[in-house]
Amino acid sequence: MRADCARCFGLCCVALPFTASADFARDKPAGRPCSHLRTDFGCGIHSRLRREGYRGCTVYDCFGAGQKVSQVTFAGRDWREEPGTAGEMFAVLPVMRHLHELLRHLAEALTLPAAAPVHGALRAAAERVERLTLAPAAELAALDVTPHRDAVNSLLLRASRLVRAAAPGGRGGRRDHRGADLMGARLRGADLRGASLRGALLVAADLSGADLRTADLIGADLRDADLRGADLTGSLFLTRAQLESARGDAATRLPAGLGRPAHW
């Protein structure tokens, strides 16, 4: 569930729109190639995206959907050589990304020993979602992901509760900040072990030195959040994109498998 840009046809650089803002230096409509997209589908300013005003590109993660669409759904046929594939290919990308994000979270939940009571259901769900990713392009483009996301989310919630209930003091059952508006909150050094921060707005929050072990961070908005010195080991459903959008340092402790962002 990791992006492999070398096996993708630059789909995110074409299919997705962006608007001139703090995250993007200029407007680009959906379906138009970014002016920095090279003929080999690489990015001409990849090493300096932030300096050039394209921070939004650095926090985007397709969870491996780009190469799945390029190499599996369209069997290596690219939109430049076969322009007739472009519209459908670009329509499939966001659907595949949603499905791959679900697979990524399901895979993580299956590594959690405390979630063993729901491992069977998690495996069955992963198999169902994987089958969806192998559907023909027309079926994928028309797929309504919502019911599948809801079903998976229910299982992820059960897994999260089982893990967080085992946090010190059983805090997982009592510390529910799901969807909370914590924008700019002063949480320096806070003990948030076992807390639910699912979908919480943590933009520019001070989480420096905070203990976020076994905290559920799925969908939490960490843009410009201060994670310097925070302990995120064992946190649940944290993604690379969330880390890329936040601020941290060499003292920030991260879950295994998630690299430290280059700008920290």
Coordinates of C-alpha atoms in Angstrom, one line a residue:
M1 CA 0.0 0.0 0.0
R2 CA 2.9 2.3 -0.7
A3 CA 3.2 4.6 -3.7
D4 CA 5.7 3.5 -6.4
C5 CA 5.9 6.5 -8.7
A6 CA 8.3 4.8 -11.0
R7 CA 5.5 2.4 -12.0
C8 CA 2.8 5.0 -12.3
F9 CA 1.9 7.3 -15.2
G10 CA 2.0 10.5 -13.2
L11 CA -1.7 10.1 -12.5
C12 CA -2.0 12.4 -9.5
C13 CA -0.1 15.1 -11.5
V14 CA -2.8 15.1 -14.1
A15 CA -6.1 13.7 -12.8
L16 CA -6.3 15.9 -9.7
P17 CA -7.1 19.6 -9.6
F18 CA -5.4 22.1 -7.4
T19 CA -6.0 25.8 -6.5
A20 CA -3.5 28.5 -6.0
S21 CA -3.0 28.7 -2.2
A22 CA -0.5 28.1 0.6
D23 CA -0.3 24.5 -0.7
F24 CA -0.1 25.1 -4.4
A25 CA 1.7 27.8 -6.4
R26 CA -0.9 28.0 -9.1
D27 CA -4.2 26.7 -10.3
K28 CA -4.5 23.5 -12.3
P29 CA -7.8 21.9 -13.5
A30 CA -8.5 18.2 -13.2
G31 CA -7.3 16.4 -16.3
R32 CA -4.6 18.8 -17.3
P33 CA -1.0 17.7 -16.7
C34 CA 1.0 19.8 -14.2
S35 CA 3.5 22.0 -16.0
H36 CA 6.3 20.3 -14.0
L37 CA 5.4 16.7 -15.2
R38 CA 8.2 15.3 -17.3
T39 CA 7.9 13.1 -20.4
D40 CA 8.9 10.1 -18.3
F41 CA 6.1 10.9 -15.8
G42 CA 8.5 12.1 -13.1
C43 CA 8.3 15.4 -11.3
G44 CA 10.7 18.1 -12.5
I45 CA 10.8 19.8 -9.1
H46 CA 10.4 16.8 -6.9
S47 CA 13.4 17.7 -4.7
R48 CA 12.2 21.2 -4.1
L49 CA 8.4 21.0 -4.1
R50 CA 8.1 22.9 -0.8
R51 CA 10.5 25.6 -1.9
E52 CA 8.6 26.1 -5.1
G53 CA 5.2 26.4 -3.4
Y54 CA 3.8 22.9 -3.9
R55 CA 3.6 21.7 -0.3
G56 CA 0.3 20.0 -1.2
C57 CA 2.1 17.6 -3.4
T58 CA 4.3 16.5 -0.6
V59 CA 1.4 15.5 1.7
Y60 CA -0.5 13.5 -1.0
D61 CA -0.4 9.7 -0.7
C62 CA -2.1 7.4 -3.1
F63 CA -1.4 4.3 -0.9
G64 CA -0.2 2.5 -4.1
A65 CA -3.3 3.3 -6.1
G66 CA -1.4 5.0 -8.9
Q67 CA 0.7 2.0 -9.9
K68 CA -2.4 -0.3 -9.4
V69 CA -4.4 1.7 -11.9
S70 CA -1.4 2.0 -14.3
Q71 CA -0.1 -1.5 -14.3
V72 CA -3.1 -3.6 -13.3
T73 CA -6.4 -1.9 -14.3
F74 CA -4.9 -0.5 -17.5
A75 CA -2.2 -3.2 -18.0
G76 CA 0.6 -0.8 -18.6
R77 CA -1.2 1.3 -21.3
D78 CA -0.5 5.0 -20.6
W79 CA -2.7 7.9 -21.3
R80 CA -0.1 9.7 -23.5
E81 CA 0.3 6.8 -26.0
E82 CA -3.4 5.9 -25.8
P83 CA -5.3 9.2 -25.2
G84 CA -8.6 7.4 -25.3
T85 CA -7.8 5.8 -21.9
A86 CA -7.3 9.2 -20.2
G87 CA -10.8 10.1 -19.0
E88 CA -11.6 6.6 -17.6
M89 CA -8.1 6.3 -16.1
F90 CA -8.4 9.6 -14.3
A91 CA -11.9 8.7 -13.0
V92 CA -10.6 5.4 -11.6
L93 CA -7.7 6.9 -9.6
P94 CA -9.7 8.5 -6.7
V95 CA -11.8 5.4 -6.4
M96 CA -8.8 3.1 -6.3
R97 CA -7.1 5.4 -3.8
H98 CA -10.1 5.1 -1.4
L99 CA -10.0 1.3 -1.7
H100 CA -6.2 1.2 -1.1
E101 CA -6.5 3.4 1.9
L102 CA -9.0 0.9 3.3
L103 CA -6.6 -1.9 2.6
R104 CA -3.8 0.0 4.3
H105 CA -5.8 0.4 7.5
L106 CA -7.1 -3.1 7.5
A107 CA -3.5 -4.4 7.1
E108 CA -2.4 -2.4 10.1
A109 CA -5.4 -3.6 12.2
L110 CA -4.4 -7.2 11.5
T111 CA -1.0 -6.6 13.1
L112 CA -2.5 -5.6 16.4
P113 CA -2.6 -8.5 18.9
A114 CA -5.3 -6.9 21.1
A115 CA -7.6 -6.8 18.0
A116 CA -7.4 -10.6 17.6
P117 CA -11.2 -11.0 18.3
V118 CA -11.9 -9.2 15.0
H119 CA -9.0 -10.5 12.9
G120 CA -11.3 -12.9 11.1
A121 CA -13.7 -10.2 10.1
L122 CA -10.8 -7.9 9.2
R123 CA -9.3 -10.5 6.9
A124 CA -12.6 -11.2 5.2
A125 CA -13.1 -7.4 4.6
A126 CA -9.6 -7.1 3.2
E127 CA -10.3 -9.9 0.7
R128 CA -13.6 -8.2 -0.4
V129 CA -11.9 -4.8 -0.9
E130 CA -9.0 -6.4 -2.8
R131 CA -11.5 -8.1 -5.1
L132 CA -13.0 -4.7 -5.8
T133 CA -9.6 -3.3 -6.8
L134 CA -9.3 -5.9 -9.5
A135 CA -12.6 -5.0 -11.2
P136 CA -12.6 -3.6 -14.8
A137 CA -12.1 0.1 -15.2
A138 CA -15.7 0.9 -16.0
E139 CA -16.9 -0.8 -12.9
L140 CA -14.4 0.9 -10.7
A141 CA -15.2 4.3 -12.1
A142 CA -18.9 3.8 -11.3
L143 CA -18.3 2.2 -7.8
D144 CA -19.9 3.9 -4.8
V145 CA -17.2 3.5 -2.1
T146 CA -19.3 4.7 0.7
P147 CA -20.9 1.4 1.8
H148 CA -17.6 -0.4 1.7
R149 CA -15.9 2.4 3.7
D150 CA -18.7 2.3 6.3
A151 CA -18.4 -1.5 6.7
V152 CA -14.6 -1.3 7.1
N153 CA -14.8 1.7 9.4
S154 CA -17.1 -0.3 11.7
L155 CA -14.4 -3.0 12.0
L156 CA -11.6 -0.5 12.5
L157 CA -13.6 1.1 15.3
R158 CA -13.9 -2.3 17.0
A159 CA -10.2 -3.0 16.6
S160 CA -9.4 0.5 17.9
R161 CA -11.5 0.1 21.0
L162 CA -9.9 -3.2 21.8
V163 CA -6.4 -1.8 21.6
R164 CA -7.2 1.4 23.4
A165 CA -9.0 -0.4 26.2
A166 CA -5.7 -1.9 27.1
A167 CA -4.0 1.5 27.4
P168 CA -2.9 2.5 31.0
G169 CA -5.8 3.0 33.2
G170 CA -8.3 1.7 30.6
R171 CA -8.3 5.2 29.2
G172 CA -9.3 4.0 25.7
G173 CA -12.9 3.7 26.8
R174 CA -13.1 7.2 28.4
R175 CA -11.0 9.6 26.3
D176 CA -13.1 10.2 23.3
H177 CA -12.1 13.3 21.2
R178 CA -13.5 12.0 18.0
G179 CA -14.1 14.9 15.6
A180 CA -13.2 17.4 18.2
D181 CA -12.2 20.9 17.3
L182 CA -8.7 21.1 18.8
M183 CA -7.3 23.7 16.4
G184 CA -4.4 25.5 18.0
A185 CA -5.0 23.5 21.3
R186 CA -2.2 23.7 23.9
L187 CA -1.5 20.0 24.5
R188 CA 2.2 20.2 25.2
G189 CA 3.3 17.1 27.1
A190 CA -0.3 15.8 27.3
D191 CA -0.9 12.1 28.2
L192 CA -3.1 11.0 25.3
R193 CA -2.4 7.3 25.5
G194 CA -5.5 5.4 24.3
A195 CA -7.4 8.5 23.3
S196 CA -9.6 8.6 20.2
L197 CA -8.6 11.5 18.0
R198 CA -10.4 10.1 14.9
G199 CA -11.1 13.0 12.6
A200 CA -10.1 15.6 15.2
L201 CA -9.1 19.0 14.0
L202 CA -5.6 19.4 15.3
V203 CA -4.4 22.1 12.9
A204 CA -1.5 24.1 14.5
A205 CA -2.1 22.3 17.8
D206 CA 0.9 22.2 20.2
L207 CA 1.5 18.4 20.8
S208 CA 5.2 18.8 21.5
G209 CA 6.3 16.2 24.0
A210 CA 2.8 14.6 24.0
D211 CA 2.4 10.9 24.6
L212 CA 0.3 9.6 21.7
R213 CA 1.0 5.9 22.1
T214 CA -2.1 3.8 21.2
A215 CA -4.0 7.0 20.3
D216 CA -6.3 6.5 17.3
L217 CA -5.4 9.1 14.7
I218 CA -7.3 8.0 11.7
G219 CA -8.4 11.0 9.7
A220 CA -7.0 13.5 12.3
D221 CA -6.0 16.8 10.6
L222 CA -2.4 17.4 11.7
R223 CA -1.5 20.3 9.4
D224 CA 1.1 22.4 11.1
A225 CA 0.7 20.5 14.4
D226 CA 3.8 20.7 16.5
L227 CA 4.9 17.1 17.1
R228 CA 8.5 17.9 18.3
G229 CA 9.5 15.4 20.9
A230 CA 6.1 13.6 20.8
D231 CA 5.9 9.9 21.2
L232 CA 3.8 8.4 18.3
T233 CA 5.0 4.8 18.7
G234 CA 2.1 2.4 18.6
S235 CA -0.4 5.1 17.5
L236 CA -3.2 3.8 15.4
F237 CA -3.8 4.4 11.7
L238 CA -1.3 7.2 11.4
T239 CA -0.2 7.9 7.8
R240 CA 2.8 9.3 6.0
A241 CA 0.6 12.2 4.6
Q242 CA -0.3 13.2 8.2
L243 CA 3.3 13.4 9.2
E244 CA 4.3 15.3 6.1
S245 CA 1.7 18.0 7.0
A246 CA 2.9 18.4 10.5
R247 CA 6.1 19.7 12.2
G248 CA 8.4 17.4 14.1
D249 CA 12.1 16.9 14.8
A250 CA 14.7 14.2 15.5
A251 CA 13.2 13.6 18.9
T252 CA 9.8 12.7 17.6
R253 CA 9.2 9.0 18.0
L254 CA 7.4 7.3 15.1
P255 CA 5.7 4.0 14.5
A256 CA 7.7 1.4 12.7
G257 CA 7.5 1.7 8.9
L258 CA 6.8 5.4 8.8
G259 CA 9.9 7.4 7.8
R260 CA 10.8 10.8 9.2
P261 CA 9.7 13.6 6.8
A262 CA 12.6 15.3 5.1
H263 CA 11.5 18.8 6.2
W264 CA 11.6 18.0 9.9

